[in-house]
Structures are given as C-alpha cells and as structure tokens.
Amino acid sequence: MASEKKLVKNLEVIKIQHTLVYYLTNTVDMIKINNLNFGYSKHKPLFKNMSMQLSNGHIYGLLGKNGAGKSSLLKNMAGLVYAQSGTLDVMGFNPAKRQPALLEQICFIPEEFYLPSVKISAYIKANAPFYKNFNHQYFGNLLKEFDIPVSQKLINMSYGQKKKVIIAFGLATQAKLIIMDEPTNGLDIPSKAQFRKIMASAMTDDRCIIISTHQVRDLDNLIDTVIMLDENDVALKASVQEITEKLTFKKVKEVDDSIIYAEPSLSGYNAVMPNYHQEESKLDMELLFNAILAEKIKFKPLFN
Amino acid sequence: MNNTFNINRFGLLLRRQWLDFGKIYLLSLIVVFGVLVGFYVTNIPKPSDGLPSMDDGFISLRFRYPIFGMVGFLFISILASSYFTNLGQKPKAIIDLMTPASVFEKFLAGVFYTTILGIGSYLFIFYITDLVFCKYLNNTFSAFPPVHIGKNSAATLVKARLLNSEMNFEQYRGFACVPVMVTSMFLLGSVYFNRFHYIKTAVSVFIACSIIGYVIYLCVSKMGENMVKITDSGNNEQLAFTIIFVSSAVISIFFWVITYVRLKEKEI
C-alpha cells in the first residue's frame, strides 16, 4: 500500500517535470485561455467568454483603456484572482492552484509593489533560493546597468529605483513567463531606454513576456505582438508584422474613403489605411489603439 | 517537485517570513518583557512594606496569575492577528502569494510563528522573569520582618510556590489547548479581514461567544424545566477539564482548516 502510494507520488512528480520540460523546450502555447468569464461582481463582468493563446518566444504588449481589464487579465494568468467560469492553462498548470512548480516559473511585476526595509543582499538571501535557476551574476549586472546603490536599504530608495530592483530580481529568477503591469511607470527617461534594452536582451525562445501599459510609446520597437482589450473581450491580437502587412500608417494632407481612421496633426492627418500595395510603414501604436477603439467593426474583417 | 510540502522549501519560507514578521515578533517580545518586569516590580513584596501576605506558609504572589493570563492573551492574540496582515494590502499580498511555496507551507509557517514560537516564547519569557524575581525574593527574604513560615525553609519559600505540587498542575493540563485556540482564532481573523484585523476578530469572537452562551443557557433552561434535583454527587472536575481540553483542541483544528481554505481562496 505504502509503495503504491510512493509510486503514484513519483509518477505525479515525473508528470510535472515532463510538463515543464515540454513547455520550456517547444514552441507551444504557454497560456491557453478558453471561454474565460471574470468580473469582480457577478452583475458587472470584465471578460465575457474570452479565448486567447500566448506562445513562448514572444513579447506581448497588452493595451486597453482604463478599466478594460489589463491588470485583471494579468492577475488571472498569475493565479491572483479566480475566473467565474472557463479555463486558464499556464504551462500545463491551473494558476489558481498556486503550485510552487508554476510559481517559480512566473515573474510577476505588479504596478504597485512592496519591498521590505532591508538591504538588497538580505532580500536576495531570503527570496532567491526559491528560484533554483536564479542567476546572481546576472542580477548584479542588471543592478549595475540600472545604476542602483547596492548598499542602500530598499525602503530608502525612490519608487523608480525600487521598480528597477524588482525588475532585475524578476529577470534574474530566469522565470519563463514574465508578466509586467505598467513596468515603465515611475522610470525616468534614460531608465525607460535601459528597460527596453534589457527586456530585448532578456527575450529568449523559451520565454513569454507580457507587458501591460498605458504608455504605448515606451514599448516602441520592443513588443512583437499587440493585444488590445475592449468591451469585455480581445479587440485585437496580432503581430506587429501582421499589422504592418495589413495596414499602413501614413501622414496625409486630406482624408479620403480609403482611410479607416485619421487624427489631425500639425501637417495634416495621421492616418491608418489598408495596405493594398504592400507598402512599408512603421507601426504607430497610439494611432492604432485609438483607431481600434473608434472603428472596431472596420478592423475586424482584416484580422480574422 | 512536491507541490504540497517540501521540507527545504518550508525552511526557506520560514527564513523569508522572518524578514517581515521577525521584527513584529521581536518588538512584541521586548514589550511583553517590559510589561512583565513592570508588573513584577510594582507588585512584588518589599521589605519596606512590612510583613508580606502569606498563603498557606508561602509568600503570596497571586498577582502573577492574572498577569500571566492577560499579558499572555494579549501577546499571542496580537501576534497571531498580525501574521497575515500583508494579505490585506495589495502590494504586499501579491509578493507573498507569488512566493514559490505551496499554500499548505504558507499556512504551516503561520501556525509555526503564531502558535509554536508565539506561545513557546511567551512561556519562556514569563518563566525567566518569574524565576529571576523569585530568586531575588528568596535571596532577600532575611530582610523581611520575622514571620512564621511553617514547615518551609526561607530558601525555598518562594520558589516552592512556583513548582509546588499543591498547585496541582494536572488540572491545568485541561487548559493546554486554550492558547492554541486563541492563536488559531486570531490567525483566521488575519486572513479573513483586510483591515483592523484585531478589533474585528475580537468583536466577532465576542458576538459568537455571546450567541453560543445564550443558546446553551436557553437549551439548559428548557431541558431543566419542571425538573427536580434528586442527587448531589458533586462536580466531576476531571470530566470538565477533559471537555475543555478536547473542545479547545477541536475548535483550534476547525479554525485552522478554515484559515487554510481562506488562504487558498484569497484573491487580490
């Protein structure tokens, strides 16, 4: 009886290990969301039957208006809130169970966070051992790059400095799923550039990075896929390449029928139009964001 | 990887929790020590006060019992009530919940710090304080006015009162689980409530006890209606203490189970 129990336990352990190895060595959907229904009250749903898949090897930019549910979606993925119905699969685990095997593969950088009143070395000593792949040298390099005073107590640091410490810690855990909620809030201009550089270098084929932000310009040239939330669902999920293949972003003097959406600018209009002639243009995320919110129906057929 | 319990991970969690909770614990312990010393200094008999009050051949130090109970209750309840306070504050709760340890390990760490370490350290601090003052009394006994001390020698006059067989420690075993029950209640309160954990838990416990007490009173009154007492066999003390022990143990386990479930279901 005892040996049978031990065998079942060993099989469970092997299953978990195999699941993780599979998810970390293949290009697969790391996150599978199926018919997710979620809301903080039953009468006011935030997501209605939301479905989406996110794969490794990508940096996703999660955009949406205030209250669209960006942070809530990230919390669902991290298992910090529970769905009312539907399924959410993160690397083969149900995040709601908060299993250590999954938690050590998730780096969650919240918008508001707390760091204890200790020095960085004490913080690392207490927290790093939970992550078996924690890279101390990489952490040191990131701190140096972010210009963080290592001997200072965390409590005495500015919000921006604390944010850099928590980002450096999260990346050094070598977690495969990196979730960041407004990571550039509180960072000064040089730090934002450093952040983009560090995130680009942190991207590997076995990692999936999801960044939610209001400041779309902070993610310029960093994200490869845009996810836009609106009206309780995913309004757009497309790679930057797909968007620029299907749409062109131009400055025009006058608005005509071919233009899907335009915004007045100093020298005419910033316009979004279908890319009939395979022209090359740079994705203007702010313009796309406003365009999708204003003309959702017109864009739908292009990205289905 | 065992996703329910791993001794190494549990050890790491205890060390990590010490970073946050350790300061609250040590500060509380220092305050408790100061309060105990204060009470002893003001209540202990002094030669200048004249003849100390005697109780059955021993110097009476009865002030110790209410102090032990009240200070102990406050210490262990405040400690338990502050363990999971982080979960009431979003920024702290996210970091705590995302720590790669199982819910069971996080719960066990709570039980360890509040019940085992909390109660254990209070007993230790109280014992040390009491021992020091008893030693002091025994050593200075000759300074007191002459007094009839019965069969006891001056050297053992006070110390004997502490560990005296007349204290009948057997009967106090019935209360062994009461402090555990107190910590389990306040630990649940610290998970359940997001703010003002201590007050809310205390009020909830007071209301629950009042309702339960009233219901028991009503039931007993109803059952005893129109009945006449025909025997006077005396109270079965042993049975009463056993009931206290078992019921406090069962209630503790009940509260711990709810705490675990609440911790598992905690959302930010």
Coordinates of C-alpha atoms in Angstrom, one line a residue:
Chain A
M1 CA 0.0 0.0 0.0
A2 CA 2.8 2.4 1.0
S3 CA 4.9 1.5 -2.0
E4 CA 1.8 2.0 -4.3
K5 CA 1.3 5.5 -2.8
K6 CA 5.0 6.3 -3.3
L7 CA 4.8 5.1 -6.9
V8 CA 1.7 7.3 -7.6
K9 CA 3.6 10.3 -5.9
N10 CA 6.7 9.6 -8.1
L11 CA 4.5 9.5 -11.2
E12 CA 3.0 12.8 -10.3
V13 CA 6.4 14.4 -9.9
I14 CA 7.6 12.9 -13.2
K15 CA 4.4 14.2 -14.9
I16 CA 5.0 17.7 -13.6
Q17 CA 8.7 17.6 -14.7
H18 CA 7.7 16.4 -18.1
T19 CA 5.0 19.1 -18.5
L20 CA 7.5 21.8 -17.6
V21 CA 10.3 20.4 -19.9
Y22 CA 7.7 20.2 -22.7
Y23 CA 6.6 23.7 -22.3
L24 CA 10.1 25.1 -22.0
T25 CA 11.6 23.3 -24.9
N26 CA 9.0 23.6 -27.6
T27 CA 7.2 26.5 -29.3
V28 CA 3.8 25.9 -27.8
D29 CA 1.0 27.9 -26.4
M30 CA 2.3 28.7 -22.9
I31 CA -1.0 30.3 -21.9
K32 CA -4.3 28.9 -23.1
I33 CA -7.4 30.9 -22.2
N34 CA -10.8 29.3 -23.1
N35 CA -14.1 31.0 -22.6
L36 CA -12.9 32.9 -19.6
N37 CA -15.6 34.7 -17.7
F38 CA -14.4 37.0 -15.0
G39 CA -15.6 40.0 -13.0
Y40 CA -15.3 41.5 -9.6
S41 CA -19.1 41.3 -9.3
K42 CA -21.5 38.9 -11.0
H43 CA -23.6 41.7 -12.4
K44 CA -20.6 43.5 -14.0
P45 CA -18.4 41.1 -16.0
L46 CA -15.0 42.2 -17.1
F47 CA -14.4 39.4 -19.5
K48 CA -17.1 37.5 -21.4
N49 CA -16.1 34.2 -22.9
M50 CA -12.6 35.4 -23.7
S51 CA -10.3 33.0 -25.5
M52 CA -6.7 33.5 -26.5
Q53 CA -3.4 31.7 -26.8
L54 CA 0.0 33.1 -26.0
S55 CA 3.2 31.3 -27.0
N56 CA 6.8 31.3 -25.9
G57 CA 9.3 33.4 -27.9
H58 CA 7.1 36.5 -28.0
I59 CA 6.9 39.8 -26.2
Y60 CA 3.2 40.7 -26.0
G61 CA 2.0 44.3 -25.4
L62 CA -1.3 44.4 -23.6
L63 CA -3.2 47.6 -24.3
G64 CA -6.5 48.9 -23.3
K65 CA -8.4 51.8 -21.8
N66 CA -8.6 52.4 -18.1
G67 CA -10.8 49.7 -16.6
A68 CA -10.6 47.5 -19.7
G69 CA -9.2 44.7 -17.5
K70 CA -5.5 44.6 -18.4
S71 CA -4.3 44.2 -14.8
S72 CA -7.1 41.7 -14.1
L73 CA -6.2 39.6 -17.0
L74 CA -2.6 39.5 -15.8
K75 CA -3.8 38.6 -12.3
N76 CA -5.8 35.8 -13.8
M77 CA -2.7 34.5 -15.5
A78 CA -0.7 34.7 -12.3
G79 CA -3.5 33.0 -10.2
L80 CA -4.1 36.0 -8.1
V81 CA -7.8 36.1 -8.9
Y82 CA -10.1 33.3 -9.9
A83 CA -12.3 33.1 -13.0
Q84 CA -16.0 32.6 -12.7
S85 CA -16.0 30.1 -15.5
G86 CA -13.9 28.9 -18.3
T87 CA -10.4 27.5 -18.2
L88 CA -7.0 29.1 -17.9
D89 CA -3.9 26.9 -18.5
V90 CA -0.4 28.3 -17.9
M91 CA 2.4 25.9 -18.8
G92 CA 0.1 23.0 -18.2
F93 CA -0.9 24.2 -14.7
N94 CA -4.0 25.8 -13.4
P95 CA -2.6 29.1 -11.9
A96 CA -5.5 29.2 -9.4
K97 CA -3.9 26.3 -7.6
R98 CA -0.7 28.4 -6.9
Q99 CA 1.6 25.4 -7.1
P100 CA 5.3 26.1 -6.4
A101 CA 6.4 24.4 -9.7
L102 CA 4.4 27.1 -11.6
L103 CA 5.1 30.0 -9.3
E104 CA 8.9 29.6 -9.7
Q105 CA 8.4 29.9 -13.5
I106 CA 6.4 33.1 -13.2
C107 CA 7.9 36.5 -12.7
F108 CA 5.1 39.0 -11.9
I109 CA 6.0 42.6 -11.6
P110 CA 2.9 44.4 -10.3
E111 CA 2.2 48.1 -10.8
E112 CA 2.1 48.7 -7.0
F113 CA 4.6 46.6 -5.0
Y114 CA 6.2 46.4 -1.6
L115 CA 9.8 45.8 -0.7
P116 CA 10.8 45.2 3.0
S117 CA 13.1 47.5 4.9
V118 CA 16.3 45.5 4.3
K119 CA 19.3 45.8 2.1
I120 CA 19.3 44.2 -1.3
S121 CA 21.7 41.4 -0.1
A122 CA 19.3 40.4 2.7
Y123 CA 16.4 40.5 0.2
I124 CA 18.2 38.2 -2.2
K125 CA 19.3 35.9 0.6
A126 CA 15.7 35.4 1.7
N127 CA 14.0 35.2 -1.7
A128 CA 16.4 34.0 -4.4
P129 CA 16.7 30.4 -3.0
F130 CA 13.1 29.8 -4.0
Y131 CA 14.2 30.0 -7.7
K132 CA 16.6 27.2 -8.5
N133 CA 17.8 28.9 -11.6
F134 CA 18.4 32.3 -10.0
N135 CA 21.4 34.0 -11.6
H136 CA 23.2 36.1 -9.1
Q137 CA 25.8 37.4 -11.6
Y138 CA 23.1 38.5 -14.0
F139 CA 21.2 40.2 -11.1
G140 CA 24.4 42.1 -10.2
N141 CA 24.9 43.1 -13.8
L142 CA 21.3 44.4 -14.1
L143 CA 21.7 46.4 -10.9
K144 CA 24.9 47.9 -12.3
E145 CA 23.2 48.7 -15.5
F146 CA 20.3 50.3 -13.7
D147 CA 22.8 52.2 -11.5
I148 CA 21.3 51.0 -8.2
P149 CA 23.2 51.8 -5.0
V150 CA 23.6 48.2 -3.7
S151 CA 24.4 49.1 -0.1
Q152 CA 21.3 51.2 0.4
K153 CA 18.2 49.9 2.2
L154 CA 15.3 49.2 -0.1
I155 CA 13.0 51.3 1.9
N156 CA 15.2 54.4 1.4
M157 CA 15.1 54.0 -2.4
S158 CA 12.9 56.0 -4.7
Y159 CA 9.9 54.4 -6.4
G160 CA 11.8 54.2 -9.7
Q161 CA 14.9 52.6 -8.0
K162 CA 12.7 50.0 -6.2
K163 CA 11.0 49.2 -9.5
K164 CA 14.4 48.6 -11.1
V165 CA 15.4 46.3 -8.3
I166 CA 12.2 44.3 -8.6
I167 CA 12.6 44.1 -12.4
A168 CA 16.2 43.0 -12.0
F169 CA 15.2 40.4 -9.4
G170 CA 12.3 39.1 -11.6
L171 CA 14.6 38.7 -14.7
A172 CA 17.3 37.0 -12.7
T173 CA 14.9 34.3 -11.5
Q174 CA 15.1 33.0 -15.1
A175 CA 11.3 32.5 -15.0
K176 CA 9.8 31.5 -18.3
L177 CA 6.7 33.6 -18.0
I178 CA 7.3 37.3 -17.3
I179 CA 4.3 39.4 -16.6
M180 CA 4.7 43.1 -16.1
D181 CA 2.0 45.5 -15.2
E182 CA 2.9 49.1 -16.2
P183 CA 6.7 48.4 -15.7
T184 CA 7.8 51.8 -17.1
N185 CA 5.6 53.8 -14.6
G186 CA 8.0 55.7 -12.3
L187 CA 11.0 55.2 -14.5
D188 CA 12.9 58.3 -15.7
I189 CA 13.6 58.8 -19.5
P190 CA 17.1 57.1 -19.5
S191 CA 15.7 54.3 -17.4
K192 CA 12.9 53.6 -19.9
A193 CA 15.5 53.2 -22.7
Q194 CA 17.6 50.9 -20.4
F195 CA 14.4 49.0 -19.6
R196 CA 13.7 48.4 -23.3
K197 CA 17.3 47.4 -23.9
I198 CA 17.3 44.9 -21.0
M199 CA 13.9 43.4 -21.9
A200 CA 15.0 42.9 -25.5
S201 CA 18.1 41.1 -24.3
A202 CA 16.1 39.1 -21.8
M203 CA 13.9 37.7 -24.6
T204 CA 14.8 34.1 -25.4
D205 CA 12.9 31.4 -27.4
D206 CA 11.7 29.6 -24.2
R207 CA 10.3 32.8 -22.6
C208 CA 7.0 34.5 -22.9
I209 CA 6.9 38.2 -21.9
I210 CA 3.6 40.1 -21.4
I211 CA 3.7 43.8 -20.7
S212 CA 0.7 45.8 -19.9
T213 CA 0.9 49.6 -20.3
H214 CA -0.8 52.9 -20.9
Q215 CA 2.4 54.4 -22.3
V216 CA 2.4 52.7 -25.7
R217 CA 5.5 54.7 -26.8
D218 CA 7.5 53.1 -24.0
L219 CA 7.1 49.8 -25.8
D220 CA 8.1 51.0 -29.3
N221 CA 10.4 48.5 -31.0
L222 CA 10.1 46.1 -28.1
I223 CA 6.9 44.2 -28.4
D224 CA 6.3 41.8 -31.3
T225 CA 2.6 41.2 -30.8
V226 CA -0.2 43.6 -29.8
I227 CA -3.2 42.5 -27.6
M228 CA -5.9 45.1 -27.2
L229 CA -8.7 44.7 -24.8
D230 CA -12.1 46.4 -25.2
E231 CA -15.7 45.7 -24.3
N232 CA -15.1 42.6 -22.2
D233 CA -13.0 40.8 -24.9
V234 CA -9.9 40.8 -27.0
A235 CA -10.4 43.5 -29.6
L236 CA -7.2 42.8 -31.4
K237 CA -4.4 40.2 -31.2
A238 CA -1.9 40.5 -34.0
S239 CA 1.8 40.5 -34.5
V240 CA 3.5 43.8 -35.5
Q241 CA 4.4 42.2 -38.8
E242 CA 0.8 41.1 -39.5
I243 CA -0.4 44.6 -38.6
T244 CA 2.1 46.4 -40.9
E245 CA 1.3 43.9 -43.6
K246 CA -2.4 44.6 -43.5
L247 CA -2.3 48.3 -42.5
T248 CA -0.3 51.2 -43.4
F249 CA 0.4 54.2 -41.2
K250 CA 0.8 57.5 -43.0
K251 CA 0.7 61.2 -42.8
V252 CA -1.8 62.6 -45.3
K253 CA -3.0 66.0 -46.3
E254 CA -6.6 65.1 -46.8
V255 CA -8.9 62.3 -45.6
D256 CA -10.5 60.1 -48.3
D257 CA -12.6 57.0 -48.3
S258 CA -9.6 54.6 -48.3
I259 CA -8.7 55.8 -44.9
I260 CA -10.1 53.8 -42.0
Y261 CA -9.1 56.2 -39.3
A262 CA -7.3 59.6 -39.1
E263 CA -6.3 62.0 -36.5
P264 CA -5.5 65.7 -37.2
S265 CA -1.8 66.6 -36.8
L266 CA 0.3 69.8 -37.5
S267 CA 1.0 68.9 -41.1
G268 CA -2.4 67.3 -42.0
Y269 CA -3.6 63.9 -40.7
N270 CA -2.0 60.8 -39.2
A271 CA -4.0 58.1 -41.0
V272 CA -4.4 54.3 -40.9
M273 CA -5.5 52.6 -44.1
P274 CA -5.5 49.1 -45.6
N275 CA -2.1 48.2 -47.0
Y276 CA -3.2 47.3 -50.5
H277 CA 0.2 48.0 -52.1
Q278 CA 2.4 46.2 -49.6
E279 CA 4.0 49.5 -48.5
E280 CA 6.4 49.5 -45.6
S281 CA 5.4 51.7 -42.7
K282 CA 6.2 52.0 -39.0
L283 CA 3.5 50.9 -36.6
D284 CA 2.1 53.8 -34.7
M285 CA 0.7 52.1 -31.7
E286 CA -1.0 55.1 -30.3
L287 CA -2.8 55.7 -33.6
L288 CA -3.7 52.0 -33.9
F289 CA -5.0 52.0 -30.3
N290 CA -7.3 54.9 -31.0
A291 CA -8.3 53.6 -34.4
I292 CA -9.3 50.2 -33.0
L293 CA -11.3 51.8 -30.2
A294 CA -13.1 54.1 -32.7
E295 CA -13.6 51.8 -35.6
K296 CA -13.6 48.3 -34.2
I297 CA -16.0 46.9 -36.8
K298 CA -14.0 48.1 -39.7
F299 CA -10.8 46.4 -38.4
K300 CA -12.5 43.1 -37.5
P301 CA -12.5 41.6 -41.0
L302 CA -8.9 42.5 -41.5
F303 CA -7.6 40.5 -38.5
N304 CA -9.9 37.5 -38.5
Chain B
M1 CA 8.9 18.5 -7.3
N2 CA 6.4 18.0 -4.5
N3 CA 3.8 20.8 -4.8
T4 CA 2.2 20.3 -1.4
F5 CA 5.1 20.1 1.1
N6 CA 8.8 20.1 0.8
I7 CA 10.9 20.5 3.9
N8 CA 13.7 22.5 2.3
R9 CA 11.2 24.9 0.8
F10 CA 9.4 25.2 4.1
G11 CA 12.7 26.1 5.8
L12 CA 13.3 28.8 3.1
L13 CA 9.8 30.1 3.7
L14 CA 10.4 30.4 7.5
R15 CA 13.6 32.3 6.8
R16 CA 11.8 34.6 4.3
Q17 CA 8.9 35.2 6.7
W18 CA 11.3 36.1 9.4
L19 CA 12.4 39.1 7.3
D20 CA 8.9 40.6 7.7
F21 CA 7.3 39.0 10.7
G22 CA 10.5 38.7 12.8
K23 CA 10.6 42.4 13.5
I24 CA 7.0 42.4 14.8
Y25 CA 7.7 39.3 16.8
L26 CA 10.9 40.6 18.4
L27 CA 9.4 44.1 19.2
S28 CA 6.3 42.4 20.7
L29 CA 8.5 40.2 22.8
I30 CA 10.5 43.1 24.1
V31 CA 7.3 45.0 25.0
V32 CA 5.9 41.9 26.8
F33 CA 9.1 41.5 28.7
G34 CA 9.0 45.2 29.8
V35 CA 5.3 44.9 30.8
L36 CA 6.0 41.7 32.9
V37 CA 9.0 43.3 34.6
G38 CA 6.9 46.4 35.3
F39 CA 4.2 44.4 36.9
Y40 CA 6.6 42.4 39.0
V41 CA 8.5 45.5 40.2
T42 CA 5.3 47.2 41.3
N43 CA 3.7 44.1 42.9
I44 CA 6.5 42.1 44.4
P45 CA 6.6 42.4 48.3
K46 CA 9.4 44.6 49.5
P47 CA 10.9 44.6 53.0
S48 CA 9.9 48.2 53.4
D49 CA 6.3 47.3 53.0
G50 CA 6.4 45.3 56.2
L51 CA 5.0 41.8 56.7
P52 CA 4.3 40.1 53.3
S53 CA 0.9 38.5 52.9
M54 CA 1.3 34.8 53.5
D55 CA -0.7 32.0 51.9
D56 CA -0.5 28.6 53.4
G57 CA 3.0 29.0 54.6
F58 CA 4.3 30.7 51.4
I59 CA 4.7 34.3 50.4
S60 CA 1.6 35.1 48.4
L61 CA 2.4 36.2 44.8
R62 CA -1.1 35.8 43.4
F63 CA -0.8 38.8 41.2
R64 CA 1.2 36.5 38.9
Y65 CA -1.9 34.5 37.7
P66 CA -3.9 37.4 36.2
I67 CA -0.8 38.9 34.7
F68 CA 0.2 35.6 33.2
G69 CA -3.3 35.2 31.7
M70 CA -3.9 38.7 30.5
V71 CA -0.5 39.6 29.1
G72 CA -0.2 36.2 27.6
F73 CA -3.6 36.5 25.9
L74 CA -2.7 40.0 24.5
F75 CA 0.7 38.8 23.3
I76 CA -0.4 35.7 21.5
S77 CA -3.5 37.2 20.0
I78 CA -1.8 40.3 18.7
L79 CA 1.0 38.2 17.2
A80 CA -1.5 35.8 15.5
S81 CA -3.6 38.7 14.4
S82 CA -0.6 40.4 12.6
Y83 CA 0.8 37.4 10.8
F84 CA -1.3 37.5 7.6
T85 CA -1.9 41.3 7.7
N86 CA 0.1 41.6 4.4
L87 CA -2.7 39.9 2.6
G88 CA -5.0 42.9 3.3
Q89 CA -2.6 45.2 1.4
K90 CA -2.5 44.5 -2.3
P91 CA 1.2 45.4 -3.0
K92 CA 2.4 43.2 -0.1
A93 CA -0.1 40.4 -0.8
I94 CA 1.0 40.0 -4.4
I95 CA 4.6 39.4 -3.3
D96 CA 3.5 36.9 -0.6
L97 CA 1.1 35.0 -2.8
M98 CA 3.6 34.8 -5.7
T99 CA 6.4 33.3 -3.5
P100 CA 7.1 29.8 -4.8
A101 CA 5.8 27.9 -1.8
S102 CA 2.6 25.9 -1.5
V103 CA -0.5 27.3 0.3
F104 CA 0.0 24.5 2.8
E105 CA 3.6 25.6 3.6
K106 CA 2.5 29.2 3.9
F107 CA -0.3 28.1 6.3
L108 CA 2.1 25.9 8.3
A109 CA 4.6 28.8 8.6
G110 CA 1.8 30.9 10.1
V111 CA 1.0 28.2 12.6
F112 CA 4.7 27.8 13.4
Y113 CA 5.3 31.5 14.1
T114 CA 2.0 32.2 15.9
T115 CA 1.3 29.0 17.8
I116 CA 4.7 27.3 18.4
L117 CA 7.0 30.2 18.5
G118 CA 4.5 32.7 20.0
I119 CA 3.2 30.6 22.8
G120 CA 6.6 29.0 23.4
S121 CA 8.5 32.2 23.7
Y122 CA 5.9 33.8 25.9
L123 CA 6.1 30.8 28.4
F124 CA 9.9 31.1 28.3
I125 CA 9.9 34.9 28.8
F126 CA 7.4 34.6 31.7
Y127 CA 9.3 31.7 33.3
I128 CA 12.6 33.6 33.2
T129 CA 11.0 36.8 34.5
D130 CA 9.3 34.9 37.3
L131 CA 12.4 32.9 38.2
V132 CA 14.5 36.0 38.4
F133 CA 12.1 37.7 40.8
C134 CA 11.6 34.6 42.9
K135 CA 15.3 34.2 43.2
Y136 CA 15.5 37.8 44.2
L137 CA 12.8 37.3 46.9
N138 CA 14.4 34.2 48.2
N139 CA 17.8 35.9 48.5
T140 CA 16.4 39.0 50.2
F141 CA 14.0 37.1 52.5
S142 CA 16.1 37.7 55.6
A143 CA 15.4 41.5 55.1
F144 CA 11.7 40.9 55.8
P145 CA 10.3 41.2 59.3
P146 CA 10.3 37.8 61.2
V147 CA 7.4 35.7 60.2
H148 CA 6.0 32.3 60.9
I149 CA 6.9 30.2 57.9
G150 CA 5.6 26.9 58.9
K151 CA 7.4 23.8 57.6
N152 CA 9.2 25.7 54.8
S153 CA 12.7 27.0 55.0
A154 CA 13.3 30.5 53.9
A155 CA 15.4 29.5 50.9
T156 CA 12.6 27.6 49.3
L157 CA 9.8 29.9 50.5
V158 CA 9.0 31.5 47.1
K159 CA 10.5 29.1 44.6
A160 CA 8.4 26.3 46.1
R161 CA 5.3 28.2 45.2
L162 CA 6.1 28.1 41.6
L163 CA 6.5 24.4 41.1
N164 CA 4.7 23.3 44.1
S165 CA 2.7 20.0 43.9
E166 CA -0.1 21.8 45.7
M167 CA -0.6 23.9 42.6
N168 CA -1.9 20.7 41.0
F169 CA -0.6 21.2 37.5
E170 CA -2.6 18.1 36.4
Q171 CA -5.8 20.1 36.4
Y172 CA -4.2 22.9 34.3
R173 CA -3.5 20.4 31.5
G174 CA -7.1 20.8 30.6
F175 CA -6.3 24.4 29.5
A176 CA -3.3 23.4 27.5
C177 CA -5.1 23.9 24.2
V178 CA -6.8 27.2 25.1
P179 CA -3.8 29.4 24.0
V180 CA -3.7 27.3 20.8
M181 CA -7.3 28.0 20.2
V182 CA -6.8 31.8 20.8
T183 CA -4.0 31.9 18.2
S184 CA -6.0 29.8 15.7
M185 CA -8.9 32.3 16.0
F186 CA -6.8 35.4 15.5
L187 CA -4.8 33.8 12.7
L188 CA -8.1 33.2 10.9
G189 CA -9.0 36.8 11.6
S190 CA -5.8 38.0 10.0
V191 CA -6.6 36.1 6.8
Y192 CA -10.3 36.8 6.8
F193 CA -10.3 40.6 7.4
N194 CA -8.4 43.1 5.2
R195 CA -8.2 45.9 7.8
F196 CA -8.5 46.2 11.6
H197 CA -7.9 42.5 12.0
Y198 CA -7.6 42.5 15.8
I199 CA -10.6 44.6 16.6
K200 CA -12.8 42.8 14.0
T201 CA -11.7 39.4 15.2
A202 CA -12.2 40.3 18.9
V203 CA -15.7 41.7 18.2
S204 CA -16.6 38.6 16.1
V205 CA -15.4 36.2 18.8
F206 CA -17.3 38.2 21.5
I207 CA -20.5 38.1 19.4
A208 CA -20.1 34.4 18.6
C209 CA -19.4 33.5 22.3
S210 CA -22.4 35.6 23.4
I211 CA -24.7 33.8 21.0
I212 CA -23.4 30.4 21.8
G213 CA -23.6 31.1 25.5
Y214 CA -27.1 32.3 25.2
V215 CA -28.2 29.3 23.2
I216 CA -26.6 26.9 25.7
Y217 CA -28.3 28.8 28.5
L218 CA -31.7 28.6 26.7
C219 CA -31.2 24.9 26.0
V220 CA -30.2 24.0 29.6
S221 CA -33.1 26.1 31.0
K222 CA -35.6 24.3 28.6
M223 CA -34.2 20.9 29.5
G224 CA -34.2 21.6 33.2
E225 CA -37.8 23.0 33.2
N226 CA -40.1 21.3 35.7
M227 CA -37.3 19.0 36.9
V228 CA -36.2 18.5 40.5
K229 CA -32.6 17.9 41.6
I230 CA -32.5 14.5 43.3
T231 CA -28.8 13.8 43.8
D232 CA -25.9 15.9 44.9
S233 CA -23.0 13.8 43.7
G234 CA -20.7 16.8 43.3
N235 CA -18.9 18.1 40.2
N236 CA -16.7 15.8 38.1
E237 CA -13.8 18.1 37.8
Q238 CA -11.7 15.7 35.7
L239 CA -14.5 15.4 33.2
A240 CA -14.9 19.1 32.9
F241 CA -11.1 19.6 32.3
T242 CA -11.2 16.8 29.7
I243 CA -14.1 18.5 27.9
I244 CA -12.3 21.8 28.0
F245 CA -9.1 20.2 26.5
V246 CA -10.9 18.3 23.8
S247 CA -13.3 21.1 22.8
S248 CA -10.4 23.7 22.6
A249 CA -8.4 21.3 20.5
V250 CA -11.3 20.6 18.2
I251 CA -12.1 24.3 17.8
S252 CA -8.4 25.0 17.1
I253 CA -8.3 22.5 14.3
F254 CA -11.6 23.8 13.0
F255 CA -10.3 27.4 12.8
W256 CA -7.0 26.1 11.2
V257 CA -8.9 24.3 8.5
I258 CA -11.0 27.5 7.7
T259 CA -7.7 29.5 7.7
Y260 CA -6.2 27.1 5.2
V261 CA -9.2 27.3 2.9
R262 CA -9.4 31.1 3.2
L263 CA -5.7 31.3 2.4
K264 CA -6.2 29.1 -0.6
E265 CA -9.1 31.2 -1.9
K266 CA -7.5 34.5 -1.2
E267 CA -7.8 36.9 -4.2
I268 CA -6.1 40.2 -4.7

